[in-house]
Coordinates of C-alpha atoms in Angstrom, one line a residue:
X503 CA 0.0 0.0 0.0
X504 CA 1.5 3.7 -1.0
X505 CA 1.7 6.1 1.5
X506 CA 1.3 9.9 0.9
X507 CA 2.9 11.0 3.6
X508 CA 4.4 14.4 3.9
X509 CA 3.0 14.7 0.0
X510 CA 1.0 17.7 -0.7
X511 CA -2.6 18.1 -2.1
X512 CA -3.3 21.0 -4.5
X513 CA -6.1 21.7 -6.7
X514 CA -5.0 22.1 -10.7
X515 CA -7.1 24.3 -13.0
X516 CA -10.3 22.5 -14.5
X517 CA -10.0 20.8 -17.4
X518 CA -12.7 20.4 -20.2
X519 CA -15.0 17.4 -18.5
X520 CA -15.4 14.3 -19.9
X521 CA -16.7 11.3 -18.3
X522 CA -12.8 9.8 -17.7
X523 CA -11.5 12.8 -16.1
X524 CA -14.4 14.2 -14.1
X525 CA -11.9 13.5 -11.0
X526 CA -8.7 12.2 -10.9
X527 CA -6.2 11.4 -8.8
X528 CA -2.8 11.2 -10.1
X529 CA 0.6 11.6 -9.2
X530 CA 2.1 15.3 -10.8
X531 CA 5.7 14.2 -9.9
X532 CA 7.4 11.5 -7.7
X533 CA 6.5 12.8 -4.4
X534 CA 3.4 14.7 -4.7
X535 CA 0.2 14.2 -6.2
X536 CA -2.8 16.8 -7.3
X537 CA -6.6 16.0 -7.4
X538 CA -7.9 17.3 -10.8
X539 CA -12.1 18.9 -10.4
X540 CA -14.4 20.1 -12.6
X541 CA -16.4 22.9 -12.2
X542 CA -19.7 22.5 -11.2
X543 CA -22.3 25.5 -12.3
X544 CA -23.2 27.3 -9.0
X545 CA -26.8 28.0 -8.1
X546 CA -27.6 31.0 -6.0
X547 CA -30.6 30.0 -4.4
X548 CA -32.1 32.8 -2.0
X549 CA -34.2 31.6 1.3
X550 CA -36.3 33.7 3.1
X551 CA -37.6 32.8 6.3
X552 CA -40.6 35.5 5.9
X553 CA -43.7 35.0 4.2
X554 CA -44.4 36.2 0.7
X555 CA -47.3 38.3 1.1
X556 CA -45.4 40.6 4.1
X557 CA -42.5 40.7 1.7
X558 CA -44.5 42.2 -0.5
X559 CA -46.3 44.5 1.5
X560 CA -42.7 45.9 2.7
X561 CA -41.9 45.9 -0.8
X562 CA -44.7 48.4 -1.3
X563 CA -44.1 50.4 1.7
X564 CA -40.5 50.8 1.1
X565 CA -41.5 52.4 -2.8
X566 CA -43.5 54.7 -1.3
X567 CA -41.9 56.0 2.0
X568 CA -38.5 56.4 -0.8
X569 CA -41.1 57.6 -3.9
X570 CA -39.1 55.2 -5.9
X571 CA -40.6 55.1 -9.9
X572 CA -42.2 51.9 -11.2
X573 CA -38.9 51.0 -12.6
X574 CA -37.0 50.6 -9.8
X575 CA -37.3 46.6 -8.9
X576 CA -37.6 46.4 -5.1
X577 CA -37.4 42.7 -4.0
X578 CA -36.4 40.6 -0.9
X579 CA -32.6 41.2 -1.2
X580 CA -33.2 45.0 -2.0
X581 CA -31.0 47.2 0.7
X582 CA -32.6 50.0 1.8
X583 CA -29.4 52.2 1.4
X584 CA -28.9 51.0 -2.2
X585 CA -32.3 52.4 -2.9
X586 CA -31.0 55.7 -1.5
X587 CA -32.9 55.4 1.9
X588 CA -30.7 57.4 4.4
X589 CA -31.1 57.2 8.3
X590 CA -34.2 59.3 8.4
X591 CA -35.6 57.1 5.5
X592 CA -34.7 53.9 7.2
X593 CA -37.0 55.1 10.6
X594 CA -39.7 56.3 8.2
X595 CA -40.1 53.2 6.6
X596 CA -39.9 51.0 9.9
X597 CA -42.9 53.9 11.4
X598 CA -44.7 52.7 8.6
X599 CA -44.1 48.9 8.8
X600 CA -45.2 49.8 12.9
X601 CA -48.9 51.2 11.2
X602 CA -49.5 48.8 8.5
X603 CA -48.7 45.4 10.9
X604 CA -50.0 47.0 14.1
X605 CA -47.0 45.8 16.0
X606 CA -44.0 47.7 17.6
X607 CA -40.6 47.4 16.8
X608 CA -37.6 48.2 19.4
X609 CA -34.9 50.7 18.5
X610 CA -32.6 47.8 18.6
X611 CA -34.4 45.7 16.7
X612 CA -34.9 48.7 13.8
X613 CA -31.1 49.3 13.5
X614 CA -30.5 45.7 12.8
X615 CA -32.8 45.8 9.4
X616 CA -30.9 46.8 6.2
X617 CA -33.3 44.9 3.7
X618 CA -36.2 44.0 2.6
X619 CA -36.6 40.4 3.9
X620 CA -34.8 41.7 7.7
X621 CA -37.8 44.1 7.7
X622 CA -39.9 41.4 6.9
X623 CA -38.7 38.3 8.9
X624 CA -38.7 40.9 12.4
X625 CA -42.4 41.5 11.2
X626 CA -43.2 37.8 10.8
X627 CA -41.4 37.2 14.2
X628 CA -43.4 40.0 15.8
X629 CA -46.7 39.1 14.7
X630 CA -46.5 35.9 15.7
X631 CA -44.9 36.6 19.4
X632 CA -48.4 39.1 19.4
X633 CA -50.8 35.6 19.1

């Protein structure tokens, strides 16, 4: 049985894929061996712990506390400062979240939320500590 050790492991660039090489192991030179991968298309899949309908309605309250124009796409992932919401903005919107869910956030709570889906999971979370 070989031994490798005191070789080193290092990753070589991906090769084109075909179904003999989609990993490898092979020796580079006497001493040290390199484990050959193929890139694997990444998927960027986005969870939100919130429900859709409060996203939404955060979504809508956020265009219009900002006065944002139909074009501007406000989702989940939106950042209220990459929307141009300053300070004042940012406690605007979260007065506005207070009226439209009837709840009440803390001022610690409001200077945690920098997006759409924090405003809306802390929402979710409130309601449902109000049952």
């Amino acid at each position: 049985m070989a031994s490798i050790a005191g070789s080193a492991l290092s990753f070589a660039r991906p090769v084109k894929a075909t179904s003999a090489n989609l990993l490898s192991f092979s020796p580079a030179r006497k001493g040290n061996a390199f484990l050959r991968m193929q890139p694997v298309p990444m998927r960027l899949a986005v969870s939100c712990a919130a429900q859709k309908d409060t996203v939404d309605k955060v979504c809508e309250i956020v265009r219009k506390q900002l006065a944002l124009s139909d074009g501007t796409e406000v989702s989940g992932a939106s950042k209220f400062a990459e929307l141009g919401a300053d300070s004042l903005d940012t406690v605007e919107i979260v007065m506005g979240l207070e009226e439209e869910f009837g709840i009440s956030v803390e001022e610690s709570s409001a200077q945690t939320i920098a997006t759409v889906e924090d405003a809306a999971e802390l929402i979710d979370k409130l309601v449902n500590e109000a049952k």
